[in-house]
Coordinates of C-alpha atoms in Angstrom, one line a residue:
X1039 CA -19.5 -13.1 15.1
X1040 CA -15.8 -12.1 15.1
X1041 CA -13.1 -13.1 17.5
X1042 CA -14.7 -16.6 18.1
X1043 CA -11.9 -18.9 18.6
X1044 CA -10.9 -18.7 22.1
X1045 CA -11.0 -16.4 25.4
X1046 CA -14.5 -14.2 25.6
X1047 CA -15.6 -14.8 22.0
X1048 CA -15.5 -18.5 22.6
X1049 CA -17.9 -18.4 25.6
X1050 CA -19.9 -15.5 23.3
X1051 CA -20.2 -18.5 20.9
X1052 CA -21.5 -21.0 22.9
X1053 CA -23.8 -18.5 24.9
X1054 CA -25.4 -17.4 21.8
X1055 CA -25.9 -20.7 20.1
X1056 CA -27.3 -21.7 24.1
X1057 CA -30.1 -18.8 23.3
X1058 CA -31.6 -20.9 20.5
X1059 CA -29.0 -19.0 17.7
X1060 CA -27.0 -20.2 14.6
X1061 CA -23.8 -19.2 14.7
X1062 CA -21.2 -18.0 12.5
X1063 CA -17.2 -18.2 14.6
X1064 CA -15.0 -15.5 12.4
X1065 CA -11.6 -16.0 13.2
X1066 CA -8.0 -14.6 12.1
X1067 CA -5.3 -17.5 12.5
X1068 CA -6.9 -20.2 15.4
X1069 CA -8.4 -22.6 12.7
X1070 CA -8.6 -25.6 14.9
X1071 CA -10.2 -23.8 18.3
X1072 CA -12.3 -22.0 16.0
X1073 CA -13.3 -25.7 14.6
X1074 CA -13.7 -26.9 17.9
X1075 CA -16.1 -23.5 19.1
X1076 CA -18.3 -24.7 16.2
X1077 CA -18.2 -28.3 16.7
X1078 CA -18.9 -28.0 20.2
X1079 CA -22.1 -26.1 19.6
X1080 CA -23.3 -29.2 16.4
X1081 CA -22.3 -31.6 18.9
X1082 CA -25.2 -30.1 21.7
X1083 CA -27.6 -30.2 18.9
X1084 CA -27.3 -26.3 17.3
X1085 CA -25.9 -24.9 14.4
X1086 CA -22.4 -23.1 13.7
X1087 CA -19.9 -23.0 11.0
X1088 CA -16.4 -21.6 10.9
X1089 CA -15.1 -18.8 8.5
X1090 CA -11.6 -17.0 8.2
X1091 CA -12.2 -13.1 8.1
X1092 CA -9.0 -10.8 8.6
X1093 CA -11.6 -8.5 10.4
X1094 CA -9.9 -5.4 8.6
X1095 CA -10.5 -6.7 5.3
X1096 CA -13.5 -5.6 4.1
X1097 CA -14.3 -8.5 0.8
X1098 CA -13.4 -11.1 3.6
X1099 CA -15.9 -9.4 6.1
X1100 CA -18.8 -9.2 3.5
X1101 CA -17.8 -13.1 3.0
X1102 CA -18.1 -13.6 6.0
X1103 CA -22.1 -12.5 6.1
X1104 CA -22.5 -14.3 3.0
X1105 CA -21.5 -17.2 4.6
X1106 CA -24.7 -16.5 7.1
X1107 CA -27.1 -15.1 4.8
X1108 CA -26.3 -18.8 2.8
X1109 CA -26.0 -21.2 5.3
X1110 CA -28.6 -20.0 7.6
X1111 CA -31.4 -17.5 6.3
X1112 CA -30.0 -14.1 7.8
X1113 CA -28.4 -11.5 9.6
X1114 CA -30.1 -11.0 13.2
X1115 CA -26.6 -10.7 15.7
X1116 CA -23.3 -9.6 15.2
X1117 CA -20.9 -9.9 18.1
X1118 CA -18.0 -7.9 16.7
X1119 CA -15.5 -9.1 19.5
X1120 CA -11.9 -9.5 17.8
X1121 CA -9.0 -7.4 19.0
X1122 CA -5.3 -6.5 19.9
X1123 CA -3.9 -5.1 22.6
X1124 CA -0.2 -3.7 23.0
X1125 CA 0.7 -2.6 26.2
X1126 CA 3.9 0.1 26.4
X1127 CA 4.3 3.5 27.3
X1128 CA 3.8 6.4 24.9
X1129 CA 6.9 7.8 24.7
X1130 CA 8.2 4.1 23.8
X1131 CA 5.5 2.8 21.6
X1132 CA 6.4 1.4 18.0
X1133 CA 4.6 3.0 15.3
X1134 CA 4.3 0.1 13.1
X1135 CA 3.0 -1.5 16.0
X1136 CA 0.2 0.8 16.7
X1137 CA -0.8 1.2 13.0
X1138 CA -1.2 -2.7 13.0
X1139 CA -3.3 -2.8 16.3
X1140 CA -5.4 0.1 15.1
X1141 CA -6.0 -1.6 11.8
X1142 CA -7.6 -4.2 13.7
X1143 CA -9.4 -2.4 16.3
X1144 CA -10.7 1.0 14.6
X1145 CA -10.9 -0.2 11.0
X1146 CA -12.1 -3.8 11.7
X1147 CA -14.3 -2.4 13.5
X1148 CA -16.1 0.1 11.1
X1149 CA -15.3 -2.6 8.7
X1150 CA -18.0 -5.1 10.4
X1151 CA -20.1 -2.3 11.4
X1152 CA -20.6 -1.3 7.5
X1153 CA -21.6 -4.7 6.9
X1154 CA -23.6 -5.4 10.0
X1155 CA -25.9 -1.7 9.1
X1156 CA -26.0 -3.1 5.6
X1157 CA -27.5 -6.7 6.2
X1158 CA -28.9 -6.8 9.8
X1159 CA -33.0 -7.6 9.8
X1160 CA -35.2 -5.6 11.2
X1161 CA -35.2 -6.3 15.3
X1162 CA -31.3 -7.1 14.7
X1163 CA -28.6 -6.7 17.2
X1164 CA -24.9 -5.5 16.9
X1165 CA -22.8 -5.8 19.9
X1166 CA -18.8 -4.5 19.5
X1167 CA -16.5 -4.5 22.0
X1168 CA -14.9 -1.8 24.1
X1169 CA -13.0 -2.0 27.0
X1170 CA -13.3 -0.1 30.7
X1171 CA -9.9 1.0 30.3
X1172 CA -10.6 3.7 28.6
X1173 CA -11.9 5.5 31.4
X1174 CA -9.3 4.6 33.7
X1175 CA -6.5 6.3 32.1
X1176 CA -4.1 3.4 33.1
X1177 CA -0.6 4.0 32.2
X1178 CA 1.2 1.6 29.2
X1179 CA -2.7 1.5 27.9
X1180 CA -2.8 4.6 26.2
X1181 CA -2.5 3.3 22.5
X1182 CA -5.2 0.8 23.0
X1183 CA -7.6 2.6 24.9
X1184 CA -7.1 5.4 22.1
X1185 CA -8.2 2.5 19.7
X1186 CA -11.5 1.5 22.0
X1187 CA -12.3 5.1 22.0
X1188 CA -12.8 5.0 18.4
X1189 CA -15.2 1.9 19.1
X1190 CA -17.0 3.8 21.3
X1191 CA -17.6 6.5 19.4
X1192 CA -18.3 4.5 16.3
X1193 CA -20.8 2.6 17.7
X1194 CA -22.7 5.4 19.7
X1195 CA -23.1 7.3 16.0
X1196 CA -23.8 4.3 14.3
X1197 CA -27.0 3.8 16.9
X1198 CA -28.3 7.2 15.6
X1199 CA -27.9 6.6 12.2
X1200 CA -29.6 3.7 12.0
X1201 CA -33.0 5.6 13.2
X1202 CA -36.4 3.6 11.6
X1203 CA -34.3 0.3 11.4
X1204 CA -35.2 -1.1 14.3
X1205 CA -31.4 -2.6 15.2
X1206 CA -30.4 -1.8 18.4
X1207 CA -25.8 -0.7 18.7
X1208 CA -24.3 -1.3 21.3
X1209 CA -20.8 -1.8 23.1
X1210 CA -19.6 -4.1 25.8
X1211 CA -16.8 -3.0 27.5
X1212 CA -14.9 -5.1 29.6
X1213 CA -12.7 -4.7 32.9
X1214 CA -9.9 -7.3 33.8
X1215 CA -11.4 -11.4 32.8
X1216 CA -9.9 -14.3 33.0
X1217 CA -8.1 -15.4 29.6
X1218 CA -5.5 -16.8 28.4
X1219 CA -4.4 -13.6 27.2
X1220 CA -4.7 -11.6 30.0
X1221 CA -3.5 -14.0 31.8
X1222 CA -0.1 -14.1 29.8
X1223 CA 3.0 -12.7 30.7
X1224 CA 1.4 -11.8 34.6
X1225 CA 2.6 -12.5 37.7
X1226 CA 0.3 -13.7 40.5
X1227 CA 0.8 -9.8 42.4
X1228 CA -0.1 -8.1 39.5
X1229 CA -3.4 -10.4 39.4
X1230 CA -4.1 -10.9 43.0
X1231 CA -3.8 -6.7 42.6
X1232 CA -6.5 -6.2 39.4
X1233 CA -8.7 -8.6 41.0
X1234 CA -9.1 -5.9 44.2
X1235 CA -9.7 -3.3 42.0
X1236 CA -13.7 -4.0 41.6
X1237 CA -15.9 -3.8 44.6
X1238 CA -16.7 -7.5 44.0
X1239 CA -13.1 -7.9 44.6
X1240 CA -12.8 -10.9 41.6
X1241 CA -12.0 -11.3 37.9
X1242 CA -14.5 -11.4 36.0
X1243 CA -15.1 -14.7 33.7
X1244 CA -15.9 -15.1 30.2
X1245 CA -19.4 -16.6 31.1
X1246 CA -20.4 -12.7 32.5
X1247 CA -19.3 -11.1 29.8
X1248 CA -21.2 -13.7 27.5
X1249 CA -24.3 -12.8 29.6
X1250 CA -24.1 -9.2 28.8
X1251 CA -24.3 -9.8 25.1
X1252 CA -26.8 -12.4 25.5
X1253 CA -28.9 -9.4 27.3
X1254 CA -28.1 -7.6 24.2
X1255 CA -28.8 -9.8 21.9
X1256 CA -32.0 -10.5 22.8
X1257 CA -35.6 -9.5 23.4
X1258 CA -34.8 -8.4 26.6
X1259 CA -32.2 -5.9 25.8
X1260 CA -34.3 -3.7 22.9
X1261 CA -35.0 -0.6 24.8
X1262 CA -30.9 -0.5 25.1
X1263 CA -29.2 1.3 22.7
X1264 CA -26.3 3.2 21.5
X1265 CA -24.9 2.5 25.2
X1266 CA -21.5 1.7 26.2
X1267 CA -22.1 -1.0 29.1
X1268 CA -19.3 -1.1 31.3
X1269 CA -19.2 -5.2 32.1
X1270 CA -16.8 -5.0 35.1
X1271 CA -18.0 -5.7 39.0
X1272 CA -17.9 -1.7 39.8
X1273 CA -14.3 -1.0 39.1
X1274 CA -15.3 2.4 37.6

């Protein structure tokens, strides 16, 4: 998996290797928490390892699956969960900026999506990562939700191409959860105020998103496919 080191893909780490599965932490520049994600899950008796992978990179993405075809038999799940997000209006928005955040999002994505339809066994999973903002046209988010529109797309195509393989596509896509990123640079208004916004009225936690690729990932979530699954207590 991708985006392993901390936040949701550090939860999506343990949850899988929880589910019985070896894991493989991708991550960009956290070496030690992505150490610690894998050591965590040897220390409770399963199986993980740690590999760098600038997501966008596609030799150090096809290393990264050689790593898991080597070290542990196989392809089955990929959770394709690293990401960026800038938030600024449009009119102000840098365009270096949005090149390097769509580099990561759009093209890392289709980057570990070639590699995933190239190497996944039969009965395999791939799980990428949207986010509900995208329908919820939320101004200062229009950059980034541009970039998770791509995801979307690319992984509700991918699911049709794929046809006879028997690997289920699909896309998680989260509303507001507590993380230290989303956390960062908020005040306790603007929080208190996002977690109204779902029906539930609460943030949602790493652990349920975790569950909703666990669902995925396994048996019981084959008959879903090419689905965007909007993981956020109603808000839209």
């Amino acid at each position: 998996m991708t985006g392993g080191s901390r936040g949701i893909g550090r939860e999506v780490v343990a949850r899988l290797a929880a589910d019985g599965l070896a894991v493989v932490v991708g991550y960009a520049g956290n070496k030690d928490k992505a150490e610690e994600a894998a050591d965590a899950v040897t220390q409770a008796g399963g199986r993980a390892v740690a590999v760098r992978a600038d997501v966008a990179d596609e030799n150090a993405v096809a290393a990264l699956f050689e790593t898991a075809e080597r070290e542990f038999g196989g392809v089955d799940v990929v959770a394709h969960v690293a990401g960026k997000m800038v938030l600024k209006p449009l009119v102000d928005f840098d365009l270096d900026v949005l090149d390097d955040m769509h580099r990561t999002n759009i093209r890392g994505t289709l980057v570990v999506a070639q590699q995933a339809a190239r190497r996944l066994r039969p009965g395999g999973a791939l799980i990428t990562f949207s986010s509900s903002i995208v329908a919820q046209a939320t101004p200062t988010y229009g950059p980034y939700a541009a970039s998770k529109g791509a995801v979307d797309a690319l992984t509700m195509i991918l699911a049709r191409e794929l046809r006879g393989r028997d690997i289920t596509v699909n896309a998680v896509a989260p509303g507001p959860t507590v993380t230290d990123l989303f956390l960062e640079g908020r005040d306790q208004a603007t929080i208190d105020r996002l977690s109204n916004i779902a029906p539930l009225e609460r943030l949602g936690t790493p652990a349920d998103i975790a569950a909703v690729v666990s669902f995925l990932a396994g048996t019981a979530g084959r008959w879903v496919n090419g689905q965007i699954i909007r993981a956020n207590g109603g808000a839209i």
